Amino acid sequence: MARVLVGVKRVIDYAVKIRVKPDKKGVITDGVKHSMNPFDEIAVEEAVRMKEKKLVSEIIAVSCGPTQSQEVLRTALAMGVDKGIHVEVSGPDYETLQPIHVSKILAKIAQQEHIDLIIVGKQAIDDDSNQTAQMTAAVLDWPQATFASKVEKGDKELTVTREIDGGLETIKCKIPAVISADLRLNEPRYATLPNIMKAKKKPITKITPQDLGVDISPRIKIISVDDPPVRQAGVILPDVDTLVTKLKEGGHIP
Amino acid sequence: MKLSSCLKTGLCNSPGTSLYFHNIYQVQYNQPINFGLLTMSQRQQVVTLYKTLLHLGKDWPAGYELFRTKLHKAFIKNKDVTDPEKIQKLITHGEYIVKEIEALYMLKKYRTLKRRYYQ
């Protein structure tokens, strides 16, 4: 039976208002609530559902990041993943960690653990790169089924329905393969309290990129991080004529 | 037969404490999803329910404190109920609330993401 690898990223919680650091080199992360990237939750859920249907034998979750990344691994374990691998990358290395590095790490782990299927979220809600799945498939030279909204696993192949502009595309590909989960793939379960307690007994292995022989030297330099433009305040006009004049001034009507 | 081997083989036929232990064994290892509520005493069920709700409250949009106070009030309000049937009804209601809150969180997340990425 297949062995599945899921990638999980620790990101700032989706409900938190993001604030930029005063020096414009990043966003404030200290004392801010973090949680698992929502798209990765969908990926984990899909893997767990496959296991419940007895289509896969073991699920391994991987997270690259500082020590706190183990929290999201625990959440994944509580959702039904069997074991976790924490690839420790912290400090300045983590700030410039890019999908290219993560994909190499995922590929190495996939080879070491004899993985048949990699499922990741299509993108993280912090950097919105949307590259990890594609790059991992390229590094391993495996087929890729990105933006999946439905996955059917056969013995040697996958039938995946993909979300594309203005419609759906159904493709077939061989296993091993890389899948990236879109929003409508499934509804992730909530990690219940008893399951979180049980997850504490499941193993998490800690390794470094150097152990895997992956070079994580920065490819980019962060020059500046800016807030999105603020919406300008509106004005209240006394009558229609003024409105028409204003609109003409703004070039909205001829 | 020793008690421990009884527990492992599940061959406890004698009533009393060993049967009780047998039940606990069932709860912990054989019923991972249902918290084994059927085999718990009502008191345990209420405590588990309260803890589960508290855990859910940590993600409450209006803040944990508000949730905790309201939850406490709701439980205190029924502290004098002694009729087992009534208690069972209240527990069932509580479990329904747990499901509703989970669904609420899921929907909130789904809608936020949909608004951010698909419109």
XYZ file of C-alpha atoms in Angstrom:
373
model
C 0.000 0.000 0.000
C 1.020 3.524 -0.653
C 2.931 5.730 1.728
C 1.963 9.382 1.789
C 3.975 12.478 2.627
C 2.166 15.696 3.509
C 3.811 19.099 3.819
C 2.550 21.394 6.564
C 3.599 24.984 7.142
C 3.216 27.070 10.261
C 1.821 30.443 9.262
C 0.267 33.439 10.994
C -3.370 32.544 11.698
C -5.768 33.524 8.933
C -7.875 35.626 11.303
C -4.972 37.806 12.531
C -4.472 41.326 11.202
C -0.968 41.391 9.684
C 1.309 44.250 10.710
C 4.537 45.240 8.982
C 7.704 45.715 11.058
C 8.821 49.334 11.414
C 12.078 48.604 9.508
C 10.038 47.210 6.577
C 12.039 43.983 6.436
C 9.184 41.667 7.286
C 5.992 41.279 9.303
C 5.567 41.117 13.065
C 5.493 37.478 14.192
C 6.313 37.771 17.907
C 3.320 37.175 20.161
C 1.058 36.607 17.155
C -1.201 33.573 16.929
C 0.070 30.988 14.465
C -1.646 27.916 13.074
C -1.415 25.404 10.280
C -1.728 26.781 6.765
C -5.423 26.171 5.835
C -4.540 24.617 2.471
C -2.187 22.196 4.232
C -5.038 21.229 6.563
C -6.968 20.240 3.453
C -3.963 18.210 2.269
C -3.691 16.432 5.640
C -7.429 15.714 5.643
C -7.218 14.163 2.174
C -4.366 11.886 3.268
C -6.237 10.860 6.427
C -9.398 10.094 4.432
C -7.334 7.902 2.092
C -5.994 6.061 5.115
C -9.504 5.593 6.488
C -10.498 4.039 3.150
C -7.473 1.707 3.551
C -5.864 3.102 0.402
C -2.642 4.106 2.128
C -0.615 2.449 4.865
C 1.253 5.327 6.502
C 1.111 9.109 6.490
C 4.150 11.214 7.333
C 3.918 14.973 7.879
C 6.887 17.290 7.278
C 7.319 20.852 8.413
C 10.282 23.147 7.738
C 10.760 25.987 10.175
C 11.708 27.018 13.702
C 11.067 24.899 16.822
C 7.456 26.125 17.040
C 6.720 24.312 13.767
C 6.332 21.211 15.911
C 2.975 22.668 17.056
C 1.522 22.293 13.574
C 3.039 18.822 13.311
C 1.162 17.961 16.516
C -2.050 19.270 14.977
C -1.413 17.097 11.929
C -0.751 14.095 14.182
C -3.989 14.828 16.051
C -5.862 14.822 12.735
C -4.637 11.300 12.024
C -1.103 11.486 10.617
C 1.183 8.671 11.854
C 4.500 10.410 12.340
C 6.102 13.798 11.945
C 9.430 15.027 10.626
C 10.574 18.448 11.735
C 13.241 19.997 9.521
C 14.724 22.694 11.688
C 15.401 25.989 9.903
C 15.444 29.028 12.123
C 16.462 32.663 12.356
C 17.679 34.457 9.224
C 17.778 31.175 7.263
C 14.016 30.819 7.681
C 13.307 34.343 6.461
C 14.878 33.590 3.101
C 13.698 29.972 2.855
C 12.004 29.597 -0.508
C 9.884 26.934 -2.255
C 13.034 25.831 -4.124
C 14.667 24.822 -0.838
C 11.508 23.259 0.601
C 10.903 21.240 -2.569
C 14.444 19.820 -2.411
C 13.921 18.909 1.255
C 10.564 17.244 0.475
C 12.091 15.358 -2.448
C 14.968 14.042 -0.314
C 12.620 12.890 2.442
C 10.312 11.277 -0.135
C 13.225 9.225 -1.458
C 14.465 8.249 1.996
C 11.032 7.206 3.255
C 9.985 5.408 0.014
C 7.005 7.690 -0.481
C 4.455 7.041 -3.249
C 2.340 10.155 -2.966
C 3.097 13.696 -1.831
C 0.155 15.928 -0.921
C 0.727 19.597 -0.121
C -1.482 22.662 0.085
C -1.502 24.650 -3.152
C -0.018 27.692 -1.436
C 0.699 29.121 1.987
C -1.360 32.070 3.114
C 1.729 34.018 4.237
C 3.979 34.175 1.155
C 1.413 32.925 -1.421
C 4.185 31.392 -3.518
C 2.206 28.501 -5.014
C 5.384 26.751 -6.209
C 6.298 23.980 -3.773
C 4.198 21.208 -5.345
C 5.307 22.026 -8.871
C 8.976 22.277 -7.937
C 8.898 19.064 -5.876
C 7.429 17.216 -8.864
C 10.192 18.650 -11.033
C 12.989 17.697 -8.614
C 11.701 14.115 -8.352
C 10.633 13.953 -12.011
C 7.175 12.766 -10.911
C 3.825 13.728 -12.470
C 1.977 16.595 -10.798
C -1.738 17.093 -10.192
C -2.083 20.646 -8.954
C -5.177 22.491 -7.631
C -6.975 19.234 -6.964
C -10.656 19.480 -6.053
C -11.252 15.729 -6.224
C -8.828 12.831 -5.985
C -9.572 9.195 -6.726
C -6.760 6.811 -6.026
C -6.504 3.601 -7.995
C -3.869 0.926 -7.623
C -1.244 2.387 -9.938
C -2.841 5.643 -11.006
C -4.718 8.694 -9.823
C -7.761 10.398 -11.298
C -7.679 14.028 -10.276
C -10.186 16.781 -10.964
C -8.367 20.106 -11.152
C -9.722 23.595 -10.684
C -8.772 25.693 -13.682
C -9.924 29.109 -14.883
C -13.624 28.933 -15.560
C -14.060 25.204 -15.089
C -12.736 21.813 -14.123
C -10.202 19.548 -15.764
C -9.968 15.812 -15.095
C -6.605 14.164 -15.519
C -5.090 10.757 -14.937
C -1.544 10.267 -13.798
C 0.676 7.460 -12.584
C 1.835 6.946 -9.005
C 4.229 8.184 -7.602
C 2.901 11.700 -7.992
C 2.624 15.097 -6.327
C -0.797 16.563 -5.540
C -1.536 20.103 -4.429
C -4.825 20.656 -2.632
C -7.276 23.367 -3.604
C -9.879 24.884 -1.274
C -12.796 22.695 -2.352
C -11.050 19.321 -2.063
C -12.616 18.518 1.338
C -13.626 19.965 4.685
C -10.817 19.438 7.203
C -11.767 17.975 10.581
C -11.172 19.779 13.839
C -8.389 18.363 16.009
C -10.332 17.304 19.117
C -8.913 17.498 22.618
C -8.591 13.717 23.194
C -6.895 13.335 19.815
C -4.427 16.108 20.640
C -3.596 14.250 23.854
C -3.080 11.001 21.969
C -0.942 12.785 19.374
C 1.596 13.586 22.079
C 2.608 9.940 22.034
C 3.231 9.866 18.290
C 6.858 10.303 17.168
C 8.363 13.492 15.730
C 11.866 13.184 14.281
C 14.005 16.284 14.190
C 16.543 16.766 11.401
C 18.351 19.634 9.698
C 18.637 20.458 5.985
C 22.363 19.610 6.269
C 21.455 16.044 7.341
C 19.569 15.732 4.058
C 22.368 17.352 2.094
C 20.204 20.266 0.994
C 21.791 23.682 0.566
C 19.513 26.369 2.007
C 21.723 29.376 1.295
C 19.521 32.347 0.369
C 18.585 32.936 -3.267
C 16.871 36.221 -2.528
C 17.337 39.290 -0.355
C 14.312 40.982 1.182
C 14.530 44.644 0.211
C 11.288 45.951 1.641
C 7.869 44.805 2.823
C 5.021 47.317 2.517
C 1.401 47.528 3.593
C -1.171 47.387 0.812
C -2.443 50.849 -0.156
C -5.075 52.184 2.229
C -8.524 52.840 0.786
C -9.130 56.566 0.513
C -11.912 58.151 2.505
C -15.130 58.940 0.633
C -16.973 62.265 0.489
C -20.658 63.086 0.831
C -21.950 65.312 -1.982
C -24.947 67.627 -1.685
C -26.650 66.864 -5.015
C -26.528 64.987 -8.303
C -24.984 67.849 -10.292
C -21.914 67.935 -8.041
C -21.674 64.151 -8.345
C -21.704 64.359 -12.152
C -19.038 67.101 -12.111
C -16.875 65.055 -9.777
C -17.221 61.932 -11.874
C -16.262 63.888 -15.003
C -13.233 65.322 -13.209
C -12.164 61.824 -12.212
C -12.601 60.606 -15.790
C -15.142 57.940 -14.780
C -17.785 59.193 -17.236
C -17.286 61.049 -20.559
C -6.024 -14.761 36.538
C -4.268 -11.495 37.301
C -6.150 -8.271 36.793
C -3.655 -6.956 34.232
C -3.961 -10.005 32.017
C -7.747 -9.769 32.404
C -7.584 -6.254 31.054
C -5.528 -7.271 28.047
C -7.594 -10.265 27.073
C -10.891 -8.618 27.934
C -12.005 -11.776 29.731
C -13.357 -10.057 32.811
C -16.663 -11.649 33.659
C -16.759 -10.757 37.312
C -18.823 -7.675 38.149
C -17.536 -4.740 40.163
C -14.177 -3.074 39.898
C -12.605 -5.298 37.277
C -15.522 -4.749 34.938
C -15.103 -1.058 35.502
C -11.441 -1.312 34.548
C -12.379 -3.387 31.557
C -14.587 -0.547 30.412
C -11.832 2.002 30.824
C -9.576 -0.224 28.724
C -12.220 -0.252 26.013
C -12.522 3.503 26.156
C -8.842 4.222 25.855
C -7.778 1.828 23.150
C -10.706 0.597 21.135
C -12.868 3.647 20.556
C -10.657 6.425 19.272
C -13.393 8.717 17.881
C -16.375 8.427 20.199
C -14.792 9.302 23.550
C -16.437 6.211 24.943
C -19.224 8.342 26.352
C -21.484 5.325 26.690
C -19.224 3.703 29.213
C -18.442 6.869 31.179
C -20.461 7.911 34.176
C -22.649 10.963 33.609
C -20.386 13.004 35.810
C -17.386 12.125 33.650
C -19.384 12.897 30.533
C -20.215 16.363 31.804
C -16.589 17.050 32.739
C -15.360 15.858 29.321
C -17.982 17.990 27.609
C -16.919 21.048 29.603
C -13.248 20.463 28.776
C -14.012 19.956 25.094
C -15.993 23.190 24.991
C -13.241 25.079 26.811
C -10.738 23.807 24.271
C -12.975 24.980 21.430
C -13.388 28.333 23.126
C -9.702 29.144 22.625
C -10.459 29.989 18.994
C -13.667 31.923 19.718
C -13.745 35.081 17.548
C -14.861 37.372 20.386
C -12.190 36.094 22.770
C -11.614 33.186 25.121
C -12.600 35.045 28.306
C -16.080 35.882 27.060
C -16.615 32.327 25.924
C -15.394 30.874 29.219
C -17.659 33.083 31.302
C -20.719 32.232 29.218
C -19.884 28.541 29.217
C -19.447 28.549 32.991
C -22.788 30.302 33.422
C -24.527 27.792 31.182
C -23.190 24.868 33.205
C -23.855 26.488 36.590
C -27.439 27.175 35.551
C -28.089 23.420 35.424
C -26.044 22.395 38.424
C -29.096 21.334 40.452
C -30.474 18.953 37.828
C -30.503 15.448 39.279
C -32.832 13.487 37.000
C -30.533 11.212 34.881
C -32.796 11.535 31.848
C -32.713 15.305 31.999
C -28.930 15.245 32.415
C -28.670 13.000 29.381
C -30.733 15.481 27.382
C -28.467 18.329 28.460
C -25.350 16.327 27.535
C -26.788 15.570 24.106
C -27.507 19.259 23.670
C -23.927 20.054 24.686
C -22.558 17.619 22.119
C -24.752 19.271 19.519
C -23.231 22.643 20.466
C -19.721 21.166 20.060
C -20.578 20.060 16.512
C -22.095 23.455 15.749
C -19.017 25.345 16.940
C -16.714 23.110 14.894
C -18.898 23.716 11.836
C -18.904 27.452 12.545
C -15.093 27.604 12.640
C -14.791 25.579 9.467
C -17.266 27.774 7.626
C -15.620 30.967 8.841
C -12.224 29.809 7.594
C -13.647 28.587 4.282
C -15.479 31.844 3.642
C -12.470 34.000 4.526
C -10.226 32.049 2.156
C -12.840 32.086 -0.568
C -13.144 35.850 -0.282
C -9.379 36.317 -0.314
C -8.414 33.993 -3.130
C -11.417 33.292 -5.313
C -13.110 36.653 -5.894
